[in-house]
Amino acid sequence: MNNPAGGKVGGKKTANALKEEVQRLRDENVRYARYIREKTNQLLEVMGTLPLRPEEFDDRELLTLDPIGIIAGSFEQVFEYLNETISDLSQARDELQAIFDATGVGISIIDQDFTIVKCNEKQRELLVDKQLDNVCGSYCYEVYCLKNGPGLDCPAVDTFATGRPVVVSEVRKKDKYFQLVTTPYAKDANGQVTRVIEVALDITARKKAEEEEQRQRGYYLAEKSKLASVLQSLSEGLLVTDSRNRIISVNGAALQILDLSQKQVQELRINELFAECPAEAMTIFDVDTPQACQNVEIPHRYQDRELLLSVNSVPLFDGDNNLIGRVFTFRDITEEKHRQEVLHRTEKLAAVGQLSAGIAHELNTPLGSILGYARLLLKNNQLSTQQKDRLHVIAEQAKKSSEIIQGLLKFARTTEPTGQPVSVCDATAVIGETLKILTAEFESRGIEIRTDFIPDADATIDEKKLEQILLNILLNSIQALQKGGSILVTTQTSGNRLQLTITDTGPGIPPEILPRIFDPFFTTKEVGEGTGLGLSICSGIINEYDGSIDVFSEPGKGASFTITLPMEQTE
């Protein structure tokens, strides 16, 4: 049986219990939401994100949104990205390590204590003892340089001090040469460099090549200096030309012989320098001629100097055997040629003298007999006038023949040394006396005599023989002048020798006969006017006294004879 009063009481209790349960659950939800919000904000703070604000998400929306799940999903994505990044970094690290080890230069990371943090394989190969397994933690100056501390040439010292990269072009370590570069690698909070990277480039091979090149250069320069000294010390002139005949090198002897400066010579081509080269010898200048040319005689005139040069020429080749120029050597043979001519002339004079002496002795006796009998017959009064005239002709011709023979005898005697002591004569006085002898001849032909003497012109020669020489040469000048003109007689000294010069204003001596004027019996005079022995006798006398005679003449400009005699008696 139902109890209405009791039923109401039980239903009220049940409703209260439900309300209490609901309230409990609400409180739990609030605590749960608060917990979720706190933890979510902690995660967001870890992630560096602003915390959730109540006005953005209330508790209901927060429970519905499931931010922890969202954050968990984000973390999962972050972890995946981090894993990928770590994998890429690991691969990049491996690649960098491979490059670090495979590079051709030594690389080290060094800290402030100069301790090796890391080095690559090339650095180990270059400077690390193979018996050392691990060099990390060791001092770089001990391992790399075998020193007790960093040296003044260590660039890392400057980099730690200044914080700037340093380059050292050459450092020697363990008998090797390196180019070093140090640069900052890490810094502390104060900006102080804590680690540096040192890069070492091995330049030992280059250094040795430079040293070898320097040694070779030194050897080359020494050899070049020796060659230059040899070339400069040569007594012969030397010229080097290029493929265009331009003079590119000249030695001192060449400049001295030619009496030119180096600038003057190098402004000329070789064919311009030796412009008077005979036409038949012009191939000496041909660069394309591979043959050598020897002993080519070339006259050389510069200002008032006249030389005769003996020139040699050889081709100049490069390393590929191509003709690139020529080398010329030459020497002054003027005096040598003159000595040869004098020797040749002396030999001819001696031979002719011996012949003349023999002929003179053989002819003198019969000619004397002819002349004597002719004069004896002329005393006969029974002869007709025609016979006497014929005898006069015989006597006159015999007399002329006798005079020729006397000239031959004089010539023969002057070609042989007398062996008598030589006296010193006053050349000026002898010239004056000789000119007095010829005064009448000068006046009759209208010839002007001019003189220019030096004082104390003493010559080592016999006075009579000097007079004989002067008479012969002056008579030749008189005959060359014919009528009018002038003769200049001068004296001057050159060292210990006296130079006596006789210059006339006559027609000169033709070039083709100039070399023959001292030959015995050579004459340009008409038959009966000269024997051709005068200048030969003069040359013989002068040579006997260790002198010389030279002649210079140009057609139409007269002739000049220069006699050189010693001023002191020679032993």
Coordinates of C-alpha atoms in Angstrom, one line a residue:
M1 CA 0.0 0.0 0.0
N2 CA 1.3 3.3 -1.1
N3 CA 2.5 5.9 1.3
P4 CA 2.1 9.3 -0.3
A5 CA 4.0 11.1 2.4
G6 CA 7.0 8.8 2.3
G7 CA 7.0 8.9 -1.5
K8 CA 7.4 12.7 -1.6
V9 CA 10.3 12.5 0.9
G10 CA 12.2 9.9 -1.2
G11 CA 11.7 11.8 -4.5
K12 CA 13.1 15.0 -2.9
K13 CA 16.2 13.2 -1.7
T14 CA 16.8 11.9 -5.2
A15 CA 16.5 15.3 -6.8
N16 CA 18.9 16.8 -4.3
A17 CA 21.4 14.0 -4.9
L18 CA 21.3 14.7 -8.6
K19 CA 21.8 18.4 -8.1
E20 CA 24.8 17.7 -5.9
E21 CA 26.2 15.3 -8.5
V22 CA 25.7 17.9 -11.2
Q23 CA 27.4 20.6 -9.2
R24 CA 30.2 18.2 -8.4
L25 CA 30.6 17.5 -12.1
R26 CA 30.6 21.2 -12.9
D27 CA 33.3 21.8 -10.4
E28 CA 35.3 19.0 -11.8
N29 CA 34.9 20.5 -15.3
V30 CA 36.1 23.9 -14.1
R31 CA 39.1 22.3 -12.4
Y32 CA 39.8 20.2 -15.5
A33 CA 39.4 23.3 -17.8
R34 CA 41.7 25.2 -15.5
Y35 CA 44.2 22.4 -15.6
I36 CA 44.0 22.1 -19.3
R37 CA 44.4 25.9 -19.7
E38 CA 47.5 26.0 -17.4
K39 CA 49.2 23.1 -19.1
T40 CA 48.4 24.5 -22.6
N41 CA 49.8 27.8 -21.6
Q42 CA 53.0 26.1 -20.3
L43 CA 53.4 24.3 -23.7
L44 CA 52.7 27.5 -25.5
E45 CA 55.3 29.2 -23.4
V46 CA 57.8 26.5 -24.2
M47 CA 57.0 27.0 -27.9
G48 CA 57.4 30.8 -27.5
T49 CA 53.7 31.5 -28.1
L50 CA 51.5 33.8 -26.1
P51 CA 49.2 32.1 -23.5
L52 CA 45.5 31.5 -24.1
R53 CA 43.3 34.4 -22.8
P54 CA 39.8 33.7 -21.2
E55 CA 38.1 36.1 -23.6
E56 CA 39.5 34.2 -26.5
F57 CA 38.5 30.7 -25.3
D58 CA 36.1 30.0 -22.5
D59 CA 36.1 26.7 -20.6
R60 CA 33.5 25.1 -22.8
E61 CA 35.3 26.1 -26.0
L62 CA 38.6 25.1 -24.5
L63 CA 37.3 21.6 -23.7
T64 CA 35.7 21.3 -27.1
L65 CA 38.8 22.6 -29.0
D66 CA 41.3 20.1 -27.4
P67 CA 44.3 22.4 -27.5
I68 CA 46.6 19.7 -26.0
G69 CA 45.7 17.5 -28.9
I70 CA 46.4 20.3 -31.3
I71 CA 49.7 21.1 -29.6
A72 CA 50.6 17.4 -29.5
G73 CA 50.0 17.3 -33.2
S74 CA 52.1 20.4 -33.8
F75 CA 54.9 18.9 -31.7
E76 CA 54.7 15.8 -33.8
Q77 CA 55.1 17.9 -36.9
V78 CA 57.9 19.8 -35.3
F79 CA 59.6 16.5 -34.3
E80 CA 59.2 15.2 -37.9
Y81 CA 60.7 18.5 -39.2
L82 CA 63.5 18.4 -36.6
N83 CA 64.3 14.8 -37.6
E84 CA 64.5 15.8 -41.2
T85 CA 66.6 18.8 -40.3
I86 CA 68.9 16.6 -38.2
S87 CA 69.2 14.2 -41.0
D88 CA 70.1 17.0 -43.5
L89 CA 72.5 18.5 -41.0
S90 CA 74.1 15.1 -40.4
Q91 CA 74.5 14.7 -44.2
A92 CA 75.8 18.2 -44.5
R93 CA 78.2 17.6 -41.6
D94 CA 79.4 14.4 -43.3
E95 CA 79.8 16.3 -46.6
L96 CA 81.7 19.1 -44.9
Q97 CA 83.8 16.6 -43.0
A98 CA 84.7 14.9 -46.3
I99 CA 85.5 18.3 -47.9
F100 CA 87.4 19.3 -44.7
D101 CA 89.5 16.1 -45.0
A102 CA 89.8 16.1 -48.8
T103 CA 90.8 19.7 -49.4
G104 CA 94.4 20.3 -50.6
V105 CA 95.3 22.6 -47.8
G106 CA 95.8 22.0 -44.1
I107 CA 93.1 23.2 -41.8
S108 CA 93.1 23.4 -38.1
I109 CA 90.8 24.9 -35.4
I110 CA 92.8 26.3 -32.5
D111 CA 91.5 27.8 -29.2
Q112 CA 92.9 30.6 -27.1
D113 CA 95.4 28.3 -25.4
F114 CA 96.8 27.3 -28.9
T115 CA 95.3 23.9 -28.4
I116 CA 94.3 21.9 -31.5
V117 CA 90.5 21.5 -31.4
K118 CA 90.4 19.8 -34.7
C119 CA 92.5 19.3 -37.9
N120 CA 91.9 17.7 -41.2
E121 CA 93.8 14.9 -42.9
K122 CA 95.9 17.2 -45.1
Q123 CA 97.1 19.0 -42.0
R124 CA 98.1 15.7 -40.4
E125 CA 99.8 14.6 -43.7
L126 CA 101.8 17.9 -43.9
L127 CA 102.9 18.5 -40.3
V128 CA 101.8 15.8 -37.8
D129 CA 104.1 12.9 -36.9
K130 CA 102.6 9.7 -38.2
Q131 CA 103.2 8.1 -34.8
L132 CA 100.6 10.4 -33.1
D133 CA 97.1 8.9 -33.3
N134 CA 95.2 11.9 -31.9
V135 CA 96.5 15.5 -31.9
C136 CA 93.3 17.1 -30.6
G137 CA 94.1 18.7 -27.2
S138 CA 97.8 19.1 -28.0
Y139 CA 99.5 22.4 -28.5
C140 CA 99.8 23.4 -32.1
Y141 CA 103.2 24.9 -31.7
E142 CA 104.5 21.6 -30.3
V143 CA 102.9 19.4 -32.9
Y144 CA 103.3 21.6 -36.0
C145 CA 106.5 23.6 -35.2
L146 CA 108.4 21.5 -32.6
K147 CA 108.6 24.7 -30.4
N148 CA 108.0 25.4 -26.8
G149 CA 105.6 28.3 -27.5
P150 CA 104.0 30.3 -30.4
G151 CA 106.6 32.2 -32.3
L152 CA 106.4 35.8 -33.5
D153 CA 105.7 34.6 -37.0
C154 CA 102.5 32.8 -35.9
P155 CA 99.5 34.6 -37.5
A156 CA 97.1 33.1 -34.9
V157 CA 98.7 35.4 -32.2
D158 CA 97.6 38.5 -34.2
T159 CA 94.1 37.1 -34.9
F160 CA 93.5 36.4 -31.2
A161 CA 94.8 39.9 -30.4
T162 CA 93.0 41.9 -33.1
G163 CA 90.1 39.8 -34.1
R164 CA 91.1 40.2 -37.8
P165 CA 92.2 37.7 -40.4
V166 CA 95.9 37.6 -41.0
V167 CA 97.9 36.4 -44.0
V168 CA 101.5 35.4 -43.8
S169 CA 103.1 34.7 -47.2
E170 CA 105.9 32.5 -46.1
V171 CA 106.5 30.5 -42.9
R172 CA 108.9 27.6 -42.4
K173 CA 107.7 24.6 -40.4
K174 CA 109.6 21.3 -40.2
D175 CA 111.7 22.0 -43.3
K176 CA 108.6 22.9 -45.3
Y177 CA 107.4 26.3 -46.5
F178 CA 103.7 27.4 -46.0
Q179 CA 101.5 30.3 -46.8
L180 CA 99.2 30.7 -43.7
V181 CA 95.8 32.4 -43.2
T182 CA 94.1 32.7 -39.9
T183 CA 90.6 33.9 -39.4
P184 CA 88.2 34.2 -36.3
Y185 CA 86.0 31.1 -35.8
A186 CA 84.2 31.7 -32.5
K187 CA 83.8 34.6 -30.1
D188 CA 82.6 34.9 -26.5
A189 CA 79.9 37.3 -25.2
N190 CA 82.4 40.1 -25.0
G191 CA 83.4 39.7 -28.7
Q192 CA 86.8 38.2 -27.8
V193 CA 88.0 35.6 -30.3
T194 CA 88.0 32.2 -28.6
R195 CA 88.9 30.0 -31.6
V196 CA 90.6 30.6 -35.0
I197 CA 90.8 28.6 -38.1
E198 CA 94.3 28.3 -39.6
V199 CA 94.6 27.3 -43.2
A200 CA 98.1 26.2 -44.4
L201 CA 99.0 26.0 -48.1
D202 CA 102.1 24.0 -48.8
I203 CA 104.4 26.1 -51.0
T204 CA 107.5 24.0 -50.6
A205 CA 107.7 23.0 -54.2
R206 CA 107.2 26.5 -55.4
K207 CA 109.8 27.8 -52.9
K208 CA 112.3 25.2 -54.1
A209 CA 111.5 26.1 -57.7
E210 CA 112.1 29.8 -56.8
E211 CA 115.3 28.9 -55.1
E212 CA 116.4 26.8 -58.1
E213 CA 115.3 29.6 -60.4
Q214 CA 117.3 32.1 -58.3
R215 CA 120.3 29.8 -58.3
Q216 CA 120.0 29.4 -62.1
R217 CA 119.5 33.2 -62.5
G218 CA 122.6 33.7 -60.3
Y219 CA 124.5 31.3 -62.4
Y220 CA 123.2 32.9 -65.6
L221 CA 124.1 36.3 -64.4
A222 CA 127.5 35.2 -63.4
E223 CA 128.1 33.5 -66.8
K224 CA 126.6 36.6 -68.5
S225 CA 129.0 38.8 -66.5
K226 CA 131.9 36.5 -67.4
L227 CA 130.9 36.6 -71.1
A228 CA 130.5 40.4 -71.0
S229 CA 133.9 40.7 -69.4
V230 CA 135.4 38.5 -72.0
L231 CA 133.7 40.4 -74.8
Q232 CA 134.7 43.7 -73.3
S233 CA 138.3 42.5 -72.9
L234 CA 138.6 41.4 -76.5
S235 CA 141.1 43.4 -78.5
E236 CA 138.9 42.9 -81.6
G237 CA 135.8 44.9 -82.1
L238 CA 132.5 42.9 -81.9
L239 CA 129.1 43.8 -83.2
V240 CA 125.9 41.8 -83.1
T241 CA 123.1 42.6 -85.5
D242 CA 119.4 41.4 -85.8
S243 CA 117.5 40.2 -88.8
R244 CA 117.2 43.7 -90.1
N245 CA 120.9 44.5 -89.9
R246 CA 120.4 46.8 -86.9
I247 CA 123.3 46.8 -84.5
I248 CA 122.0 45.6 -81.1
S249 CA 125.2 45.0 -79.2
V250 CA 128.7 46.4 -79.3
N251 CA 131.8 45.9 -77.2
G252 CA 134.3 48.5 -76.0
A253 CA 137.0 47.6 -78.5
A254 CA 134.7 48.3 -81.4
L255 CA 133.9 51.7 -80.0
Q256 CA 137.6 52.4 -79.5
I257 CA 138.6 51.3 -83.0
L258 CA 135.8 53.2 -84.7
D259 CA 136.1 56.2 -82.3
L260 CA 132.4 56.3 -81.9
S261 CA 130.0 56.3 -79.0
Q262 CA 127.6 53.4 -78.3
K263 CA 124.7 55.6 -79.2
Q264 CA 126.2 56.6 -82.5
V265 CA 126.9 52.9 -83.4
Q266 CA 123.5 51.6 -82.4
E267 CA 121.8 54.3 -84.5
L268 CA 123.3 52.7 -87.6
R269 CA 122.8 49.6 -89.6
I270 CA 125.8 47.5 -90.2
N271 CA 125.9 48.2 -93.9
E272 CA 125.7 52.0 -93.1
L273 CA 128.6 51.7 -90.6
F274 CA 130.7 49.9 -93.2
A275 CA 129.5 51.9 -96.1
E276 CA 132.7 51.5 -98.2
C277 CA 132.6 47.7 -98.3
P278 CA 133.7 46.4 -101.7
A279 CA 130.8 45.4 -103.9
E280 CA 132.1 41.8 -104.2
A281 CA 132.0 41.4 -100.5
M282 CA 128.5 42.8 -99.8
T283 CA 127.2 39.3 -99.0
I284 CA 128.9 39.8 -95.6
F285 CA 125.8 41.8 -94.6
D286 CA 123.2 39.3 -96.0
V287 CA 121.3 37.8 -93.0
D288 CA 120.0 35.0 -95.1
T289 CA 123.6 33.8 -95.9
P290 CA 124.3 30.8 -93.6
Q291 CA 128.0 30.8 -94.4
A292 CA 130.7 32.6 -92.5
C293 CA 132.8 35.4 -94.2
Q294 CA 136.4 35.7 -93.2
N295 CA 139.0 38.5 -93.5
V296 CA 137.1 40.9 -95.6
E297 CA 139.1 44.1 -95.9
I298 CA 136.8 47.2 -95.7
P299 CA 138.0 50.8 -95.6
H300 CA 136.5 52.9 -92.9
R301 CA 136.5 56.7 -92.9
Y302 CA 135.2 58.8 -90.1
Q303 CA 135.9 62.5 -90.1
D304 CA 139.7 62.8 -90.7
R305 CA 140.5 59.2 -89.8
E306 CA 141.1 56.5 -92.4
L307 CA 141.3 52.9 -91.3
L308 CA 141.5 49.6 -93.0
L309 CA 139.5 46.9 -91.2
S310 CA 139.6 43.2 -91.5
V311 CA 136.1 42.0 -90.9
N312 CA 134.7 38.5 -90.1
S313 CA 131.1 37.6 -90.0
V314 CA 129.2 34.5 -88.8
P315 CA 125.5 33.8 -88.7
L316 CA 123.6 33.9 -85.4
F317 CA 120.9 31.2 -84.8
D318 CA 118.2 30.9 -82.2
G319 CA 117.2 27.7 -80.3
D320 CA 115.2 26.5 -83.3
N321 CA 118.1 26.9 -85.6
N322 CA 116.6 29.9 -87.3
L323 CA 118.8 32.7 -88.6
I324 CA 118.2 35.8 -86.4
G325 CA 121.2 37.9 -87.2
R326 CA 124.9 37.9 -87.5
V327 CA 128.0 38.4 -85.4
F328 CA 130.8 40.7 -86.7
T329 CA 134.3 40.8 -85.4
F330 CA 136.9 43.2 -86.8
R331 CA 140.3 44.6 -86.2
D332 CA 142.3 47.6 -87.4
I333 CA 144.9 46.4 -89.8
T334 CA 146.0 49.8 -91.0
E335 CA 149.4 49.7 -89.3
E336 CA 149.7 46.0 -90.1
K337 CA 149.0 46.6 -93.7
H338 CA 151.5 49.5 -93.7
R339 CA 154.1 47.3 -92.1
Q340 CA 153.5 44.6 -94.7
E341 CA 153.9 47.2 -97.4
V342 CA 157.1 48.5 -95.8
L343 CA 158.4 44.9 -95.4
H344 CA 157.5 44.1 -99.0
R345 CA 159.0 47.3 -100.2
T346 CA 162.1 46.6 -98.1
E347 CA 162.4 43.1 -99.5
K348 CA 162.1 44.5 -103.0
L349 CA 164.6 47.2 -102.2
A350 CA 167.1 44.7 -100.8
A351 CA 166.6 42.4 -103.9
V352 CA 166.9 45.3 -106.3
G353 CA 169.8 46.6 -104.4
Q354 CA 171.7 43.4 -104.7
L355 CA 170.9 43.2 -108.3
S356 CA 171.8 46.8 -108.8
A357 CA 175.1 46.4 -107.1
G358 CA 176.0 43.5 -109.2
I359 CA 175.0 45.2 -112.5
A360 CA 176.7 48.4 -111.5
H361 CA 180.0 46.6 -110.8
E362 CA 179.7 44.7 -114.1
L363 CA 178.9 47.8 -116.2
N364 CA 181.1 50.4 -114.5
T365 CA 184.4 49.1 -115.9
P366 CA 183.3 48.9 -119.6
L367 CA 181.6 52.2 -119.4
G368 CA 184.7 53.8 -117.9
S369 CA 186.7 52.4 -120.7
I370 CA 184.3 53.7 -123.3
L371 CA 184.2 57.1 -121.8
G372 CA 188.1 57.2 -121.5
Y373 CA 188.7 56.1 -125.1
A374 CA 186.0 58.6 -126.3
R375 CA 187.8 61.5 -124.5
L376 CA 191.2 60.2 -125.8
L377 CA 189.9 60.2 -129.4
L378 CA 188.5 63.7 -129.0
K379 CA 192.1 65.0 -128.5
N380 CA 193.0 63.8 -132.0
N381 CA 193.0 66.9 -134.2
Q382 CA 192.8 64.9 -137.4
L383 CA 189.2 64.0 -136.7
S384 CA 186.5 65.7 -138.8
T385 CA 183.8 67.7 -137.2
Q386 CA 181.2 65.0 -137.8
Q387 CA 183.4 62.4 -136.1
K388 CA 184.0 64.7 -133.1
D389 CA 180.3 65.3 -132.7
R390 CA 179.7 61.6 -132.7
L391 CA 182.4 61.1 -130.1
H392 CA 180.8 63.8 -128.0
V393 CA 177.5 61.8 -128.1
I394 CA 179.3 58.6 -127.1
A395 CA 181.0 60.4 -124.2
E396 CA 177.8 62.1 -123.1
Q397 CA 175.8 58.9 -123.1
A398 CA 178.6 57.0 -121.3
K399 CA 178.6 59.7 -118.7
K400 CA 174.8 59.4 -118.3
S401 CA 175.1 55.7 -118.0
S402 CA 177.8 56.1 -115.4
E403 CA 175.5 58.4 -113.4
I404 CA 172.7 55.8 -113.5
I405 CA 175.2 53.2 -112.2
Q406 CA 176.3 55.6 -109.4
G407 CA 172.6 55.9 -108.4
L408 CA 172.3 52.1 -108.4
L409 CA 175.4 51.9 -106.2
K410 CA 174.0 54.5 -103.8
F411 CA 170.6 52.7 -103.7
A412 CA 172.4 49.3 -103.0
R413 CA 174.3 50.9 -100.1
T414 CA 171.2 52.4 -98.5
T415 CA 169.4 49.0 -98.3
E416 CA 172.1 47.6 -96.0
P417 CA 172.8 48.7 -92.4
T418 CA 176.0 50.7 -92.1
G419 CA 176.7 49.6 -88.6
Q420 CA 178.1 53.0 -87.8
P421 CA 177.0 55.1 -84.8
V422 CA 174.0 57.4 -85.6
S423 CA 174.3 61.0 -84.8
V424 CA 171.5 63.4 -83.9
C425 CA 171.0 66.4 -86.2
D426 CA 168.9 69.5 -86.0
A427 CA 166.2 68.8 -88.5
T428 CA 165.1 72.4 -88.6
A429 CA 168.6 73.5 -89.6
V430 CA 168.9 70.8 -92.3
I431 CA 165.5 71.8 -93.8
G432 CA 166.6 75.4 -93.9
E433 CA 169.9 74.6 -95.7
T434 CA 168.1 72.3 -98.2
L435 CA 165.6 75.1 -99.0
K436 CA 168.5 77.5 -99.6
I437 CA 170.0 75.0 -102.1
L438 CA 166.7 75.0 -104.0
T439 CA 165.9 78.7 -103.7
A440 CA 166.8 79.5 -107.3
E441 CA 164.6 76.6 -108.5
F442 CA 161.7 77.9 -106.5
E443 CA 162.1 81.5 -107.8
S444 CA 162.4 80.4 -111.4
R445 CA 159.2 78.5 -111.2
G446 CA 157.3 81.0 -109.1
I447 CA 156.7 78.5 -106.2
E448 CA 155.9 79.9 -102.7
I449 CA 157.6 78.3 -99.8
R450 CA 155.9 78.3 -96.4
T451 CA 157.3 76.7 -93.2
D452 CA 156.0 76.0 -89.7
F453 CA 158.7 74.6 -87.4
I454 CA 158.8 73.6 -83.8
P455 CA 161.8 74.4 -81.6
D456 CA 164.4 71.8 -80.7
A457 CA 163.4 69.5 -83.6
D458 CA 166.3 67.0 -83.2
A459 CA 166.1 63.8 -85.2
T460 CA 168.2 60.6 -84.9
I461 CA 169.5 60.5 -88.5
D462 CA 172.6 61.4 -90.4
E463 CA 172.5 65.0 -91.5
K464 CA 173.6 64.3 -95.1
K465 CA 171.0 61.5 -95.5
L466 CA 168.2 63.7 -94.2
E467 CA 169.3 66.3 -96.7
Q468 CA 169.2 63.6 -99.5
I469 CA 165.7 62.6 -98.5
L470 CA 164.5 66.3 -98.4
L471 CA 166.0 67.0 -101.8
N472 CA 164.4 64.0 -103.5
I473 CA 160.9 64.8 -102.1
L474 CA 161.2 68.6 -102.7
L475 CA 162.4 68.0 -106.3
N476 CA 159.4 65.8 -106.9
S477 CA 157.1 68.5 -105.6
I478 CA 158.8 71.1 -107.8
Q479 CA 158.4 68.9 -110.9
A480 CA 154.7 68.3 -110.0
L481 CA 153.9 72.0 -109.6
Q482 CA 155.6 73.0 -112.9
K483 CA 154.8 76.7 -112.6
G484 CA 153.3 78.4 -109.6
G485 CA 151.7 76.9 -106.5
S486 CA 153.1 76.5 -103.0
I487 CA 154.9 74.0 -100.8
L488 CA 154.4 73.8 -97.0
V489 CA 157.1 72.3 -94.8
T490 CA 156.1 71.6 -91.1
T491 CA 157.5 69.8 -88.1
Q492 CA 155.8 68.5 -85.0
T493 CA 156.3 65.8 -82.4
S494 CA 154.3 62.7 -81.6
G495 CA 155.6 61.1 -78.4
N496 CA 159.3 60.6 -78.8
R497 CA 159.2 60.9 -82.6
L498 CA 159.5 63.8 -85.0
Q499 CA 157.1 64.2 -87.9
L500 CA 158.3 66.2 -90.9
T501 CA 155.6 66.9 -93.5
I502 CA 156.0 68.3 -97.0
T503 CA 152.8 69.3 -98.7
D504 CA 152.4 70.7 -102.2
T505 CA 149.4 72.1 -104.1
G506 CA 150.1 70.2 -107.3
P507 CA 147.7 67.8 -109.2
G508 CA 148.1 65.0 -106.7
I509 CA 149.0 61.4 -107.2
P510 CA 146.4 59.1 -109.0
P511 CA 145.0 56.5 -106.7
E512 CA 145.9 53.6 -109.0
I513 CA 149.7 54.4 -108.8
L514 CA 149.8 55.6 -105.2
P515 CA 150.8 52.2 -103.8
R516 CA 153.7 51.9 -106.3
I517 CA 155.5 55.2 -105.9
F518 CA 158.1 53.7 -103.5
D519 CA 158.9 50.8 -105.9
P520 CA 162.4 50.8 -107.4
F521 CA 162.5 52.1 -111.0
F522 CA 158.8 53.1 -111.0
T523 CA 158.4 56.6 -112.4
T524 CA 155.8 58.7 -114.3
K525 CA 158.4 61.0 -115.8
E526 CA 159.5 61.1 -119.3
V527 CA 162.3 58.8 -120.5
G528 CA 165.6 60.4 -119.5
E529 CA 164.1 62.7 -116.8
G530 CA 164.2 60.2 -113.9
T531 CA 165.4 56.8 -112.9
G532 CA 162.5 55.9 -110.5
L533 CA 165.0 55.4 -107.7
G534 CA 164.6 58.6 -105.7
L535 CA 161.7 57.7 -103.5
S536 CA 162.9 54.1 -103.2
I537 CA 166.3 55.4 -101.9
C538 CA 164.4 57.8 -99.4
S539 CA 162.3 54.9 -98.1
G540 CA 165.4 52.7 -97.7
I541 CA 167.2 55.4 -95.7
I542 CA 164.2 56.1 -93.5
N543 CA 163.7 52.4 -92.7
E544 CA 167.4 52.1 -91.9
Y545 CA 166.9 54.7 -89.1
D546 CA 163.7 53.0 -87.8
G547 CA 161.5 55.6 -89.3
S548 CA 158.5 55.6 -91.7
I549 CA 157.2 57.5 -94.6
D550 CA 153.6 58.0 -95.5
V551 CA 151.9 59.7 -98.4
F552 CA 148.4 61.1 -98.6
S553 CA 147.0 62.5 -101.9
E554 CA 143.7 63.2 -103.5
P555 CA 143.5 64.0 -107.3
G556 CA 143.5 67.7 -107.8
K557 CA 144.4 68.5 -104.2
G558 CA 148.1 68.0 -104.0
A559 CA 150.2 65.5 -102.2
S560 CA 151.5 65.3 -98.6
F561 CA 154.6 63.3 -97.5
T562 CA 155.0 62.7 -93.8
I563 CA 158.4 61.4 -92.6
T564 CA 158.5 60.0 -89.0
L565 CA 161.9 59.7 -87.3
P566 CA 163.0 58.9 -83.8
M567 CA 164.1 61.9 -81.7
E568 CA 166.6 59.9 -79.6
Q569 CA 169.3 57.6 -80.7
T570 CA 168.1 53.9 -80.4
E571 CA 170.3 51.1 -79.3

